Coordinates of C-alpha atoms in Angstrom, one line a residue:
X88 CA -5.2 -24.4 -16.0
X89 CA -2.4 -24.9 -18.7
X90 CA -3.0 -27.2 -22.1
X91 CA -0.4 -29.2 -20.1
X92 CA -2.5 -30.2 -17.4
X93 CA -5.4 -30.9 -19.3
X94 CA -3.3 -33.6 -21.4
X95 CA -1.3 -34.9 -18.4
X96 CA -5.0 -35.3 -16.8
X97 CA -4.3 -33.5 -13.5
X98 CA -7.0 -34.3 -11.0
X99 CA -8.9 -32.4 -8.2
X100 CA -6.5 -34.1 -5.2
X101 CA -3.6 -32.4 -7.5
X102 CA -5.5 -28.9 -7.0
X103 CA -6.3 -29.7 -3.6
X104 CA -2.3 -30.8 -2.4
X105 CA -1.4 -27.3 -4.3
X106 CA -3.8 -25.2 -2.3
X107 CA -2.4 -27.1 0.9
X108 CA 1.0 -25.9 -0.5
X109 CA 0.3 -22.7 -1.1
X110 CA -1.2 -21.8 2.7
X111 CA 2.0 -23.6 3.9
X112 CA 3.6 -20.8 1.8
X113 CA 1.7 -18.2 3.1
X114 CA 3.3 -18.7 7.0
X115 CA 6.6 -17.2 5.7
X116 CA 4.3 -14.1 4.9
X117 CA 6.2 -11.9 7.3
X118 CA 9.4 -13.4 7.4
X119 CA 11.3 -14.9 3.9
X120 CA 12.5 -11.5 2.2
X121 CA 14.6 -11.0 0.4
X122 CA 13.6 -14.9 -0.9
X123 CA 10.5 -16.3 -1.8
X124 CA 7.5 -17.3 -0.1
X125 CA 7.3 -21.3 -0.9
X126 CA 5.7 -24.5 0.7
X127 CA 5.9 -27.8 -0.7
X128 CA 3.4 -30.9 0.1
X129 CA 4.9 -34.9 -0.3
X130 CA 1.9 -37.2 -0.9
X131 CA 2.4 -41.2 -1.2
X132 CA -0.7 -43.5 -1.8
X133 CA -2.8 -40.4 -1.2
X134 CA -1.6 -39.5 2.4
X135 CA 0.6 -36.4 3.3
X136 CA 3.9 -37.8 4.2
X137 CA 5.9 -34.8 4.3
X138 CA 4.8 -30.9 5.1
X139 CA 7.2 -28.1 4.9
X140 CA 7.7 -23.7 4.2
X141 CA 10.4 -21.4 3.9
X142 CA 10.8 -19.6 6.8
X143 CA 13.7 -17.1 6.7
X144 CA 16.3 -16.4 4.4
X145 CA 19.5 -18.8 5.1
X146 CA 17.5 -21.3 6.7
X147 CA 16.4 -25.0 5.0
X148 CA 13.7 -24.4 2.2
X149 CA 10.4 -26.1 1.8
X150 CA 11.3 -29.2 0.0
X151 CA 14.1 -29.5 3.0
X152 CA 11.6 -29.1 5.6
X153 CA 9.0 -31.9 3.9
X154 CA 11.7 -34.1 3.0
X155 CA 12.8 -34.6 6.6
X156 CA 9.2 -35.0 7.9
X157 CA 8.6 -37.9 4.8
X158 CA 11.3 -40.0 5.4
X159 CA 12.2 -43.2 3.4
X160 CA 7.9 -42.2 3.0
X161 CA 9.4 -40.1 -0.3
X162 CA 10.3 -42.7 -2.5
X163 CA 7.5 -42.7 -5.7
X164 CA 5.7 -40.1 -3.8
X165 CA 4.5 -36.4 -5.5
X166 CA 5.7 -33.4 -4.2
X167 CA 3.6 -30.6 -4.6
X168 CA 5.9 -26.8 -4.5
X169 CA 4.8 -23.5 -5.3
X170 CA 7.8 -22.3 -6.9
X171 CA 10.4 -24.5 -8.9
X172 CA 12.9 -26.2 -6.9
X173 CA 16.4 -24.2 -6.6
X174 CA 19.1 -25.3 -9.2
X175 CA 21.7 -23.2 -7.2
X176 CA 24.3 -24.0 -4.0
X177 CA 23.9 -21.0 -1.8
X178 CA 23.6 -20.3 1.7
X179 CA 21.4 -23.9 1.6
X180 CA 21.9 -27.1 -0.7
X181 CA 19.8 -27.1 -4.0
X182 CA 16.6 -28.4 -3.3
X183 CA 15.9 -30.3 -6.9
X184 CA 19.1 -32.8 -6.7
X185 CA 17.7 -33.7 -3.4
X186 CA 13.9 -34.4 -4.3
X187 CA 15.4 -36.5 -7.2
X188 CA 18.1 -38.5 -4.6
X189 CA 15.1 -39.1 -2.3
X190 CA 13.5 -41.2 -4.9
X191 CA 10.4 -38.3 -5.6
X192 CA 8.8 -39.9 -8.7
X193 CA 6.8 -37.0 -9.8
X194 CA 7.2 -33.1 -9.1
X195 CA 4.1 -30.2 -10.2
X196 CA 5.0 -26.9 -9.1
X197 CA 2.7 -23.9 -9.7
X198 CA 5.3 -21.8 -11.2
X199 CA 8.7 -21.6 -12.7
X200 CA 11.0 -19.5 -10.6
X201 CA 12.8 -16.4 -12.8
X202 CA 15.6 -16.3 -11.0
X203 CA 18.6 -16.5 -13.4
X204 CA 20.2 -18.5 -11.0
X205 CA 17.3 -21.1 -11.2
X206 CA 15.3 -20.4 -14.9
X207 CA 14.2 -24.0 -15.6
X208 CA 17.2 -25.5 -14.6
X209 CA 15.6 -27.1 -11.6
X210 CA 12.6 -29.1 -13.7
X211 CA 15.8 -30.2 -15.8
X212 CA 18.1 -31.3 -13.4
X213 CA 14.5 -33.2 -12.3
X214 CA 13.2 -34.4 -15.3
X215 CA 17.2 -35.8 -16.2
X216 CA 16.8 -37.6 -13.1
X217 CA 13.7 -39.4 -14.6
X218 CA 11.5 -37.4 -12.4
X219 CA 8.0 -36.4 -14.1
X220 CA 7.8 -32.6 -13.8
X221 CA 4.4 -30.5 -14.5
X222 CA 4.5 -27.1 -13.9
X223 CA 1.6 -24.1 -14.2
X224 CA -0.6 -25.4 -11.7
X225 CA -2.5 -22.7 -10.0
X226 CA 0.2 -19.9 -11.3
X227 CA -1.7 -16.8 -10.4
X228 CA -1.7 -17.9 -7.1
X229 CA 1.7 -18.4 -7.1
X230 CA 2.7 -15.5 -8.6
X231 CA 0.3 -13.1 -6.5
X232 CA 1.7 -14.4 -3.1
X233 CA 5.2 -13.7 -4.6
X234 CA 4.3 -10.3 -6.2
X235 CA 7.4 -8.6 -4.8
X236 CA 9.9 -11.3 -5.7
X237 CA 8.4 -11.5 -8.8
X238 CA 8.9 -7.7 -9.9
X239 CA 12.0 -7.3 -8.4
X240 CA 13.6 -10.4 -10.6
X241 CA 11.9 -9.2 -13.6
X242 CA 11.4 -5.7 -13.4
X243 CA 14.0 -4.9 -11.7
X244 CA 12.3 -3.1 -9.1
X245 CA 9.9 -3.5 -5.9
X246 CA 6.6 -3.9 -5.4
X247 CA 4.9 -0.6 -4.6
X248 CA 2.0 -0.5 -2.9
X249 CA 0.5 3.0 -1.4
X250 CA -1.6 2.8 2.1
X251 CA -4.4 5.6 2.8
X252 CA -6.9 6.0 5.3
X253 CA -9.0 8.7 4.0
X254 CA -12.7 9.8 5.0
X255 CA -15.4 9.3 2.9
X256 CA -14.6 12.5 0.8
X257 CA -11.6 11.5 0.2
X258 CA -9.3 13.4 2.8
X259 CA -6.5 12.1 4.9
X260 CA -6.7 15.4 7.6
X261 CA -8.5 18.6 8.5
X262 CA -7.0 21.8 7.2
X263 CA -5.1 22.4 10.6
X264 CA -3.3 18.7 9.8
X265 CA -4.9 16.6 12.5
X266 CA -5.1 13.0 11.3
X267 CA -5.4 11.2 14.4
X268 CA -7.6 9.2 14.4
X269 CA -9.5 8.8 11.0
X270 CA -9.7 5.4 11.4
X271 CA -10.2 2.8 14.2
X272 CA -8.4 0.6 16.5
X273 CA -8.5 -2.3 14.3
X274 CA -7.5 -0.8 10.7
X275 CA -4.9 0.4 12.7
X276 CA -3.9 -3.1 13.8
X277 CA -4.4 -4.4 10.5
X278 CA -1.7 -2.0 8.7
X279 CA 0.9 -3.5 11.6
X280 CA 0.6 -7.0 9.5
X281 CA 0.7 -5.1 6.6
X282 CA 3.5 -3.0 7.6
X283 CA 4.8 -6.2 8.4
X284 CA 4.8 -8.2 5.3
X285 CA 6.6 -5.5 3.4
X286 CA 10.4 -5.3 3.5
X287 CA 10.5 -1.5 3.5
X288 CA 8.6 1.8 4.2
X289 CA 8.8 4.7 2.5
X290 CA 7.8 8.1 3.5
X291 CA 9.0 11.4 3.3
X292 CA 10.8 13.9 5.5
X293 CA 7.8 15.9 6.6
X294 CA 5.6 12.9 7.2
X295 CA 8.3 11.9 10.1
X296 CA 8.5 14.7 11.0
X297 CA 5.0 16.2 11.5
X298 CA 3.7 13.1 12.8
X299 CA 6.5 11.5 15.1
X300 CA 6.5 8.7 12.8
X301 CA 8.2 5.5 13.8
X302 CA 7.2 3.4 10.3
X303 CA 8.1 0.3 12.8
X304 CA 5.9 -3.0 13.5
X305 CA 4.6 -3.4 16.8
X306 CA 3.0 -7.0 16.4
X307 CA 4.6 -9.5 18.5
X308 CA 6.4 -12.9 17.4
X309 CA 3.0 -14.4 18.6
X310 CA 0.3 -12.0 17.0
X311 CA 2.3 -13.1 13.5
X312 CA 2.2 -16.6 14.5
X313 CA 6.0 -17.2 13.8
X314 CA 9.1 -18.1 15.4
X315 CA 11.9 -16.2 16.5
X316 CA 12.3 -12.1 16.5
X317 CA 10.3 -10.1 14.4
X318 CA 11.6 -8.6 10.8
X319 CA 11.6 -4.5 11.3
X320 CA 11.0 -3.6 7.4
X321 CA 13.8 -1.0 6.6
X322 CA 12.5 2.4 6.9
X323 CA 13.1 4.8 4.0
X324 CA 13.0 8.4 3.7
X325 CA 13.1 11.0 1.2
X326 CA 14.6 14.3 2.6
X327 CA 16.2 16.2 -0.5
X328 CA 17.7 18.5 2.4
X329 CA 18.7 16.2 5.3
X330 CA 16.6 17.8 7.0
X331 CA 15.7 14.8 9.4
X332 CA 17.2 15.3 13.1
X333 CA 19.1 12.0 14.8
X334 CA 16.9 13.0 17.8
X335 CA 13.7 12.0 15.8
X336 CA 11.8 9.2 17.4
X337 CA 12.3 7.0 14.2
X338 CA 15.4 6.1 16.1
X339 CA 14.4 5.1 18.9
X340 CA 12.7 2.0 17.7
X341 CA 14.8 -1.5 16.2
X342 CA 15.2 -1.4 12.9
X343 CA 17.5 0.1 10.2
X344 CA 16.8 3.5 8.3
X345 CA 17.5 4.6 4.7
X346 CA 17.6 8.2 3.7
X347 CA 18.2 9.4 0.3
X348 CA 19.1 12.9 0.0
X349 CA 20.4 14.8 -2.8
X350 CA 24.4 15.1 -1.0
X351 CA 25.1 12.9 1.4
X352 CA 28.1 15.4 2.9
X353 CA 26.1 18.2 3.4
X354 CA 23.3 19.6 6.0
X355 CA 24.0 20.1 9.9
X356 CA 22.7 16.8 10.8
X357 CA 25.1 14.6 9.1
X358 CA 27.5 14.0 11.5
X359 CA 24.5 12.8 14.0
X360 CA 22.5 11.0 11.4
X361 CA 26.0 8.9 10.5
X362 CA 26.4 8.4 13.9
X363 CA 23.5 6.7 14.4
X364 CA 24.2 4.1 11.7
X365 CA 21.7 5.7 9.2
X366 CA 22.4 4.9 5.3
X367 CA 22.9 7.9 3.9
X368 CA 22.1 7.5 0.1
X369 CA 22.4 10.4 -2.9
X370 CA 19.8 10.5 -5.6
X371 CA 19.4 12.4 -8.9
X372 CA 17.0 14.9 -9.1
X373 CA 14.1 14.6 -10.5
X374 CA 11.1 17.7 -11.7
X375 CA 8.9 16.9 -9.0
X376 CA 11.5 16.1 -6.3
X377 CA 14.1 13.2 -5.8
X378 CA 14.2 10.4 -9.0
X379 CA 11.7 7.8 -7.9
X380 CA 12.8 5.2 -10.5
X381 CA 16.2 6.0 -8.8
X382 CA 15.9 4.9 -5.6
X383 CA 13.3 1.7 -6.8
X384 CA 16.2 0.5 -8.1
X385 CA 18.5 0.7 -5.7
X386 CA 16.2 -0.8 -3.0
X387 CA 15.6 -3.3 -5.5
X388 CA 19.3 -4.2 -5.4
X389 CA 19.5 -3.8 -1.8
X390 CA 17.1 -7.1 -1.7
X391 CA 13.9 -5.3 -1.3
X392 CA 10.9 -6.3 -2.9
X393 CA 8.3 -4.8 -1.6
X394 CA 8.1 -0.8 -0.3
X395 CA 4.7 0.2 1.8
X396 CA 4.4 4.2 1.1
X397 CA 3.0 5.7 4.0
X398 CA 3.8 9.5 3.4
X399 CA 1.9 13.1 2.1
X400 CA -0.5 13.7 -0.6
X401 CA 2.7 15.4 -2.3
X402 CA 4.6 12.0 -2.5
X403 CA 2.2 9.5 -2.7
X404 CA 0.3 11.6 -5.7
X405 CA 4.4 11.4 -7.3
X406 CA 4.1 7.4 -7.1
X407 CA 0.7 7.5 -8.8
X408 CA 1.0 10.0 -11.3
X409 CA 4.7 8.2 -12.5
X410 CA 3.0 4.9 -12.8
X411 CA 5.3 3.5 -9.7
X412 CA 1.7 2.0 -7.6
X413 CA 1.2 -1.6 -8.0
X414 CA -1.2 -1.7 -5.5
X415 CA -3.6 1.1 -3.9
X416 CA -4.6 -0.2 -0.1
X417 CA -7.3 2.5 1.4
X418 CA -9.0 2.4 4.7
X419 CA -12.5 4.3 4.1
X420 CA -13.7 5.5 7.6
X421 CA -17.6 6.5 7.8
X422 CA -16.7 10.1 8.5
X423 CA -16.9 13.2 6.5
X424 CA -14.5 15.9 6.8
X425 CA -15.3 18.7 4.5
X426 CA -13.8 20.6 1.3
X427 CA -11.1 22.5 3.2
X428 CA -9.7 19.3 4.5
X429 CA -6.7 17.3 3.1
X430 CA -6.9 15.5 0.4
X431 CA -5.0 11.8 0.1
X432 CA -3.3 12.5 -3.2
X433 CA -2.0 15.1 -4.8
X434 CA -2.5 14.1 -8.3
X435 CA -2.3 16.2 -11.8
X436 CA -5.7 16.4 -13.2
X437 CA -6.0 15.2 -16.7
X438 CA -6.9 16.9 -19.6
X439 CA -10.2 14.4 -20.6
X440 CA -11.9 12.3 -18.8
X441 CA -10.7 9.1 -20.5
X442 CA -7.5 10.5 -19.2
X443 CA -8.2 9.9 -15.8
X444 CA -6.0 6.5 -14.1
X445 CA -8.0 3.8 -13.9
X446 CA -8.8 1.0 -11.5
X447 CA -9.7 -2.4 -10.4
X448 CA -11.1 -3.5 -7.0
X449 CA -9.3 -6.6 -5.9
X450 CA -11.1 -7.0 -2.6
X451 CA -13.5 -5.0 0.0
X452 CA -13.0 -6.0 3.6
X453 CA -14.5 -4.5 6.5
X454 CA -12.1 -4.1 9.2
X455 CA -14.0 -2.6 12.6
X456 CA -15.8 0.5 11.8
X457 CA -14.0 0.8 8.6
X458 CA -13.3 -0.6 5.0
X459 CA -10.3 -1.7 3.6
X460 CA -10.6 -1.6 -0.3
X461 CA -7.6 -3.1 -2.1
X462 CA -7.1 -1.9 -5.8
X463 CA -4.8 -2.6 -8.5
X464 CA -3.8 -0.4 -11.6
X465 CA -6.8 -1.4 -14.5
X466 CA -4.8 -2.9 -17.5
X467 CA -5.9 -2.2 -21.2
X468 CA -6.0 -5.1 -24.2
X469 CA -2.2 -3.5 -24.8
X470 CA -0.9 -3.9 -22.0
X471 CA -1.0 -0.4 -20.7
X472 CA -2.2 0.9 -17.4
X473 CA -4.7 3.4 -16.6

């Protein structure tokens, strides 16, 4: 909790409307990209008045949403928003001129939105409407449900996080390449809502096409608990020789596919590929294959914030070994599968062991017969990862 809160003498039920906030946010898990996941709460003499979340991109935001529940109920109430209201006319109205017209006496947010568009301008366009703005309140909550829209504003790229499901040793297949299935029924249900959060997948060629993969979500409207059609996530793939037939199952599925390749006008399935709609994207070269911080960027000015790898020890070891991996999701199955199997990564081996990439354990979860361990890159006093 900021020094601001502590002089402004922010209470428990403040904590406890933010929390309330913030699960509200959560319900546009699956569905907001490319914005931001955001709830807001409206509270008058200590009752909830007015409830609302951003569901999907061009629709009303959250403050719209609790503003029409809260009536004439919003005058010299406290909303309660996890990200600073908007600043900016868009597809919607900006949402701060509209908390201030609706006679909102005090606003806390958890977080001030980086948006260039927005920057603070919102808490002024409040705060010159004599509306008494805090802001900071539960941040790292705030920021960690919006980890994608959050790095793509100020980093300029996506999220990256890297799914394995791996054996207890540490491999991802036997030597002949059968993977299927190292895990159980449910870890395998629980990467379709993770698949599902994330606005893109990337693999690489081979992975679609040794496996049939489809990279597609196949959780109903109902098993996400929202409303209206479910969001494919854009499938990416990285196929330096356009090398993936328009006859691959990928395409059979909804959803739209990416493939950067290092010349877009050459190799014998163009013609089908461009046919079928695919984006056909060229990328530098890098050493170790096609420029990674290439195509981040471009998918991060294509709207995406946040890529799910699910590909090869080849390409997944490139994300790790280039620093690209925000996040490390593995699904640990209670099977062994021996030396001459697979491994998940294939990483360059440092020189010392103080060398070697370190990291943090975020959370352990069983999942069935399984164990999902989420881990994030371990960050020094500097700054630096590893």
């Amino acid at each position: 909790m900021s020094a601001e809160f502590v002089q402004a003498g922010i209470s428990p039920d403040d904590t406890r409307w933010m929390r309330e906030a913030l699960a509200l946010a959560e319900r546009g898990l699956t569905t907001t990209q490319p914005n931001p996941r955001v709830g807001c709460v409206i509270i008058n003499a200590g009752e909830v008045v007015g409830r609302g979340f951003h569901a999907r991109a061009g629709g009303p935001h959250a403050e719209v949403f609790a503003l029409r529940e809260a009536g004439a109920r919003a005058k010299g109430a406290t909303a309660y928003v996890t990200l600073e209201p908007c600043a900016h006319v868009g597809r919607t109205p900006a949402c701060a001129p509209q908390l201030a017209a609706a006679g909102i006496r005090r606003v806390v947010t958890a977080m001030t939105d980086p948006d260039p568009r927005v920057a603070g301008e919102g808490h002024a366009i409040l705060r010159s409407a004599g509306v008494q703005v805090e802001s900071g309140l539960l941040e790292a909550e705030a920021r960690w449900l919006n980890r994608g829209f959050l790095s793509r504003i100020e980093r300029g790229r996506p999220w990256v996080t890297i799914k394995i499901a791996q054996s207890l040793d540490g491999r991802t297949a036997l030597a002949n390449g059968e993977s299927r299935w190292i895990t159980g029924e449910a870890a395998r249900h629980d990467v379709q809502f993770l698949r599902a959060r994330h606005a893109a997948i990337l693999t690489g060629v081979d992975t679609v096409l040794t496996d049939d993969a489809r990279l597609n979500v196949r959780l109903t409207d109902e098993a996400l608990a929202i409303d209206g059609d479910v969001r494919q996530p854009l499938r990416v793939v990285l196929d330096s020789g356009l090398r993936l037939p328009p006859f691959a199952p990928m395409f059979d599925v909804p959803g739209d596919v990416r493939i950067y390749t290092r010349d877009v006008n050459t190799g014998i399935h163009h013609d089908g590929l461009t046919a079928r709609g695919v984006q056909l994207v060229a990328a530098p070269q890098a050493d170790s294959g096609l420029d990674l911080a290439f195509i981040l960027r471009d998918l991060a000015q294509q709207g995406i914030s946040e890529v799910l790898v699910e590909s090869g020890p080849k390409l997944a070891g490139a994300f790790v070994d280039q620093g690209w991996v925000d996040e490390l999701i593995i699904y640990q199955a209670p099977v062994l599968l021996g030396h001459k199997a697979q491994p998940c990564l294939a990483l360059a081996s440092p020189i010392r062991l103080d060398d070697a990439p370190r990291w943090q354990i975020r959370d352990t979860t069983p999942v069935g017969q399984d164990l999902r361990i989420t881990l994030l890159p371990r960050v020094d006093s500097s700054g630096a990862t590893g």
